[in-house]
Coordinates of C-alpha atoms and ligand atoms in Angstrom, one line a residue:
X1 CA 134.3 101.3 100.3
X2 CA 132.9 98.4 101.8
X3 CA 129.1 100.9 102.6
X4 CA 129.1 103.1 99.6
X5 CA 127.0 102.7 96.8
X6 CA 127.8 102.3 93.7
X7 CA 127.2 105.2 91.3
X8 CA 124.5 103.4 88.6
X9 CA 122.5 103.0 92.3
X10 CA 122.9 106.4 93.2
X11 CA 121.5 107.8 89.9
X12 CA 118.5 105.6 90.2
X13 CA 118.1 106.3 93.5
X14 CA 115.8 109.2 92.8
X15 CA 114.0 107.4 90.5
X16 CA 113.1 104.3 92.7
X17 CA 112.0 106.6 95.4
X18 CA 109.9 108.9 93.3
X19 CA 107.8 105.9 91.9
X20 CA 108.1 105.0 88.3
X21 CA 104.5 106.4 88.3
X22 CA 105.5 109.8 89.6
X23 CA 102.2 111.1 91.9
X24 CA 99.4 108.8 92.6
X25 CA 97.0 111.6 90.9
X26 CA 98.5 111.1 87.6
X27 CA 98.7 107.3 88.1
X28 CA 96.7 105.7 85.6
X29 CA 95.3 103.4 88.2
X30 CA 93.2 106.3 89.7
X31 CA 90.5 108.4 87.4
X32 CA 90.8 111.5 86.0
X33 CA 88.1 113.9 85.7
X34 CA 87.8 113.8 82.4
X35 CA 88.2 110.2 82.1
X36 CA 85.1 107.8 81.5
X37 CA 83.4 107.6 85.1
X38 CA 80.1 107.7 86.6
X39 CA 78.0 107.0 83.6
X40 CA 75.6 104.4 82.8
X41 CA 75.4 103.3 79.5
X42 CA 73.3 100.6 79.8
X43 CA 70.2 102.9 80.9
X44 CA 69.1 106.6 81.1
X45 CA 71.8 108.8 82.4
X46 CA 69.1 109.8 85.0
X47 CA 67.0 107.6 87.2
X48 CA 63.7 107.4 85.7
X49 CA 60.4 107.3 88.3
X50 CA 59.7 109.0 91.2
X51 CA 60.3 108.5 95.0
X52 CA 60.8 105.0 95.7
X53 CA 59.1 103.8 98.5
X54 CA 61.6 101.0 100.0
X55 CA 63.3 99.4 97.1
X56 CA 62.9 98.2 94.2
X57 CA 64.9 95.9 90.9
X58 CA 67.3 97.8 89.5
X59 CA 67.0 97.8 85.5
X60 CA 70.5 95.2 85.0
X61 CA 73.7 97.8 84.4
X62 CA 71.6 100.4 86.7
X63 CA 75.0 100.4 88.7
X64 CA 77.6 99.4 87.1
X65 CA 80.5 100.6 89.5
X66 CA 78.4 98.6 92.1
X67 CA 80.1 95.3 93.1
X68 CA 79.6 92.4 95.2
X69 CA 82.5 91.3 97.6
X70 CA 82.5 87.7 98.5
X71 CA 84.5 85.2 100.3
X72 CA 84.9 81.6 100.4
X73 CA 83.7 79.2 102.1
X74 CA 84.2 75.4 102.0
X75 CA 80.7 73.8 100.8
X76 CA 79.3 76.5 99.2
X77 CA 81.5 78.2 97.0
X78 CA 81.5 81.9 97.2
X79 CA 79.2 84.0 99.7
X80 CA 78.2 87.3 99.3
X81 CA 79.6 89.4 102.1
X82 CA 79.4 93.1 101.3
X83 CA 79.1 95.8 98.3
X84 CA 82.0 97.6 96.9
X85 CA 82.1 100.6 94.6
X86 CA 84.6 100.4 91.4
X87 CA 86.8 103.7 91.0
X88 CA 89.4 102.3 88.4
X89 CA 90.6 99.2 86.5
X90 CA 92.0 97.7 89.2
X91 CA 90.4 99.6 92.8
X92 CA 87.4 99.2 94.3
X93 CA 86.3 101.5 97.8
X94 CA 84.3 99.4 100.5
X95 CA 84.0 99.7 104.4
X96 CA 86.2 98.3 106.6
X97 CA 84.5 96.8 108.5
X98 CA 83.5 93.8 105.6
X99 CA 86.9 92.8 106.8
X100 CA 86.8 92.5 110.1
X101 CA 86.5 88.4 110.0
X102 CA 88.9 88.2 107.4
X103 CA 92.4 90.1 106.1
X104 CA 92.9 87.7 103.8
X105 CA 93.1 88.4 100.2
X106 CA 93.1 85.3 98.8
X107 CA 89.8 84.2 100.5
X108 CA 88.1 86.8 98.6
X109 CA 86.7 87.6 94.9
X110 CA 85.2 90.4 93.9
X111 CA 82.2 90.1 91.4
X112 CA 81.6 92.9 88.9
X113 CA 78.6 93.4 86.3
X114 CA 76.3 91.7 88.1
X115 CA 72.4 92.1 88.1
X116 CA 71.4 88.7 90.0
X117 CA 73.6 87.2 92.8
X118 CA 73.6 83.4 91.7
X119 CA 72.9 83.9 87.6
X120 CA 76.3 84.3 85.1
X121 CA 76.1 86.9 82.3
X122 CA 78.6 87.2 79.5
X123 CA 79.6 90.0 80.9
X124 CA 80.4 89.6 84.6
X125 CA 83.7 89.8 85.4
X126 CA 85.1 87.4 88.7
X127 CA 88.5 89.1 90.0
X128 CA 90.6 87.8 92.1
X129 CA 92.1 90.0 95.3
X130 CA 96.1 90.9 95.2
X131 CA 95.8 93.2 98.4
X132 CA 93.5 94.9 101.2
X133 CA 94.4 98.2 102.8
X134 CA 92.2 99.3 105.2
X135 CA 92.5 102.3 107.3
X136 CA 95.1 102.6 109.8
X137 CA 92.3 104.5 112.4
X138 CA 89.5 102.4 111.6
X139 CA 87.4 102.0 114.9
X140 CA 85.3 98.9 114.7
X141 CA 83.0 100.0 118.0
X142 CA 82.4 103.5 116.6
X143 CA 82.7 103.1 112.9
X144 CA 85.0 105.7 112.5
X145 CA 86.9 105.7 109.2
X146 CA 85.3 102.9 107.7
X147 CA 87.4 102.6 105.0
X148 CA 89.0 100.0 103.2
X149 CA 90.4 99.2 99.2
X150 CA 90.5 96.1 97.6
X151 CA 93.2 96.2 95.1
X152 CA 92.4 93.7 92.2
X153 CA 95.2 91.2 91.0
X154 CA 94.0 91.8 87.1
X155 CA 92.4 95.3 85.5
X156 CA 89.0 95.1 84.5
X157 CA 87.6 96.2 80.7
X158 CA 85.0 98.4 81.4
X159 CA 82.0 97.8 79.3
X160 CA 78.4 98.4 79.3
X161 CA 77.9 96.8 82.7
X162 CA 80.9 97.5 83.9
X163 CA 81.6 101.4 84.7
X164 CA 83.8 103.2 87.2
X165 CA 82.2 106.0 90.2
X166 CA 83.9 109.4 90.0
X167 CA 85.3 110.4 93.3
X168 CA 83.7 113.9 94.4
X169 CA 85.2 116.8 94.2
X170 CA 85.2 119.3 96.5
X171 CA 83.5 121.6 93.6
X172 CA 80.3 119.4 93.7
X173 CA 77.5 121.5 95.1
X174 CA 74.6 119.2 96.6
X175 CA 71.3 120.9 96.8
X176 CA 67.3 119.6 97.8
X177 CA 67.0 119.3 93.8
X178 CA 70.1 116.6 93.7
X179 CA 68.6 112.5 93.3
X180 CA 70.7 110.3 95.2
X181 CA 70.3 106.8 95.5
X182 CA 71.6 103.0 96.9
X183 CA 72.0 100.3 96.2
X184 CA 72.8 96.8 96.6
X185 CA 72.2 93.2 97.5
X186 CA 71.6 93.4 101.3
X187 CA 68.2 92.6 103.4
X188 CA 65.2 94.2 102.7
X189 CA 64.1 94.3 106.5
X190 CA 65.4 94.4 109.4
X191 CA 66.5 90.8 110.6
X192 CA 65.9 89.7 106.9
X193 CA 67.6 87.7 104.4
X194 CA 69.3 89.4 101.5
X195 CA 68.1 89.8 98.3
X196 CA 68.9 87.6 94.9
X197 CA 68.1 90.8 92.3
X198 CA 70.2 94.3 92.8
X199 CA 68.3 96.1 94.9
X200 CA 67.7 100.5 94.4
X201 CA 66.5 103.5 96.2
X202 CA 66.4 106.8 96.2
X203 CA 67.3 108.7 99.3
X204 CA 67.3 111.8 101.3
X205 CA 70.5 112.8 102.3
X206 CA 69.8 114.9 106.2
X207 CA 71.5 117.7 107.2
X208 CA 73.5 116.6 110.0
X209 CA 71.8 119.1 112.6
X210 CA 68.5 116.9 111.9
X211 CA 70.2 113.6 111.9
X212 CA 72.4 114.7 115.0
X213 CA 68.8 115.9 117.2
X214 CA 68.8 114.7 120.6
X215 CA 65.7 112.2 120.3
X216 CA 67.5 110.9 116.9
X217 CA 71.7 109.9 116.3
X218 CA 71.7 112.4 119.2
X219 CA 75.4 114.0 118.4
X220 CA 77.0 110.9 117.7
X221 CA 77.6 111.3 114.7
X222 CA 80.6 113.2 113.1
X223 CA 81.3 115.2 109.5
X224 CA 82.8 112.6 108.6
X225 CA 79.3 111.0 107.7
X226 CA 76.6 111.7 105.7
X227 CA 73.1 110.2 107.1
X228 CA 70.5 109.6 104.0
X229 CA 66.9 107.8 104.1
X230 CA 64.2 109.0 104.7
X231 CA 62.9 111.1 107.8
X232 CA 60.1 108.3 108.3
X233 CA 62.3 105.5 108.2
X234 CA 60.6 104.0 104.7
X235 CA 64.0 104.1 102.8
X236 CA 67.3 102.5 103.9
X237 CA 70.4 100.4 103.7
X238 CA 70.8 97.4 105.9
X239 CA 72.9 93.9 106.2
X240 CA 74.9 92.9 103.5
X241 CA 74.8 96.5 101.4
X242 CA 77.7 97.6 103.8
X243 CA 80.1 98.8 101.7
X244 CA 78.0 99.9 98.8
X245 CA 78.0 102.8 96.9
X246 CA 75.6 106.1 97.9
X247 CA 75.8 108.0 94.9
X248 CA 74.5 111.3 93.4
X249 CA 73.5 112.7 90.0
X250 CA 75.1 115.8 89.0
X251 CA 73.3 116.9 85.7
X252 CA 76.0 120.0 85.2
X253 CA 78.7 116.8 85.0
X254 CA 75.8 114.1 83.8
X255 CA 77.7 112.0 85.8
X256 CA 77.2 110.2 89.1
X257 CA 79.5 110.9 91.9
X258 CA 80.4 108.2 94.9
X259 CA 79.2 110.7 97.7
X260 CA 79.3 107.7 100.4
X261 CA 80.0 104.2 101.5
X262 CA 76.8 102.5 103.5
X263 CA 78.4 101.4 106.7
X264 CA 76.1 101.5 109.2
X265 CA 72.9 102.5 111.2
X266 CA 70.4 101.4 114.1
X267 CA 68.5 98.4 112.7
X268 CA 67.3 99.3 109.6
X269 CA 64.7 101.9 108.0
X270 CA 63.8 102.5 111.5
X271 CA 62.2 106.4 112.1
X272 CA 64.9 108.9 113.1
X273 CA 67.6 106.6 112.8
X274 CA 68.7 107.0 108.7
X275 CA 71.6 105.3 107.3
X276 CA 74.9 106.4 107.6
X277 CA 77.3 106.5 105.4
X278 CA 81.5 107.3 105.1
X279 CA 81.9 110.4 103.4
X280 CA 83.9 109.6 100.5
X281 CA 85.3 113.4 100.0
X282 CA 86.9 113.9 103.3
X283 CA 88.9 110.7 102.3
X284 CA 90.3 111.5 99.1
X285 CA 93.3 112.1 100.7
X286 CA 93.2 108.7 101.8
X287 CA 92.8 106.6 98.6
X288 CA 95.9 108.6 97.2
X289 CA 98.6 108.4 100.0
X290 CA 97.5 104.6 100.3
X291 CA 98.7 104.3 96.6
X292 CA 101.5 106.3 97.0
X293 CA 102.4 104.4 100.2
X294 CA 102.0 100.8 98.7
X295 CA 104.7 103.1 95.0
X296 CA 107.1 103.5 97.7
X297 CA 107.5 101.0 99.7
X298 CA 108.1 98.7 96.4
X299 CA 110.3 100.9 95.3
X300 CA 112.3 100.2 98.8
X301 CA 112.3 96.6 98.0
X302 CA 113.7 97.4 94.6
X303 CA 116.3 99.9 96.4
X304 CA 116.9 96.9 99.2
X305 CA 117.7 94.1 96.3
X306 CA 120.2 96.2 94.2
X307 CA 122.2 97.4 97.6
X308 CA 122.3 93.7 98.5
X309 CA 122.9 92.6 95.0
X310 CA 125.6 95.5 94.6
X311 CA 127.0 94.2 98.0
X312 CA 127.4 90.9 97.0
X313 CA 128.8 91.6 93.3
X314 CA 131.4 93.5 95.1
X315 CA 132.7 91.1 97.5
X316 CA 132.9 88.4 95.0
X317 CA 135.6 91.1 93.4
X318 CA 137.6 92.1 96.1
Ligands
LIG401 N1 76.5 97.5 109.2 C1 75.7 97.0 107.4 C2 76.4 96.2 106.8 O1 77.5 95.2 107.2 C3 75.4 97.9 106.8 C4 74.1 98.6 107.8 C5 73.4 99.9 107.2 N2 71.9 100.2 108.2 C6 71.1 101.1 108.2 N3 70.4 101.3 108.4 N4 71.5 101.7 106.9 O2 75.7 95.5 105.8

């Protein structure tokens, strides 16, 4: 009898292994297609104004999924390191290279619903981090798989200034007319300093066959990357914008979708060297599997706990 499981546990095992919530696609922490995402209750659905050269101050609430990832610094409190995008009540998608110097969740906080980096608004939420999940094939040297997830300790409530962004579905059809935008508190020029008011800019999606031309990125850009900006280099992201969103508006769905994660670039705003963004659509499985792995590992811990408890009980009884 020593090694066999108690009958009650055998009945419980499949339930524990499957995970309380079943598959992550149906888990409440992930957005459902019909659920609230990609909407901007505080401003017009479509960003107003025509082409933006460089960037401009975003109106408050314009990018309600934009978060600031901040790290604890002893004399100054917290410092903005990277951007990120809220994808559900408790998940923020960002770039893996943002965490290269500090992987300890306790050192970070996530600030959601912000406009000016150093001002608090009634709707601003500051959240501690429970877990940081980094893509296991992230490579710092090449920026391949530059994806990470921050799991928040406390789920955040949505309001007009805090909303999740939709993750792309394969059926999204991007045309030359699809308006796409970047946002962030990063530098407004190469080697510059960060902005205090959230900046926004409209960008062109640049096809890989152009981006990979020999006098552009010369074939170095993979299918997991989106090039965006402008051919002349006037519009771009820069240091401090990393991890933040590249979103496009799809009028048929009346929603914004997270097409990319700000990742890298040669300099900032240089002609023929547009910004490089992680192609989010290629990482949907990774995002889902991360949540599933977590659920399984928690359940295995449960099983181990029950096994040990069961064995101890048997020892005491026999
Ligand atoms: N790696 C930068 C960061 O950590 C973002 C660089 C984006 N560069 C560009 N030219 N678009 O903030």
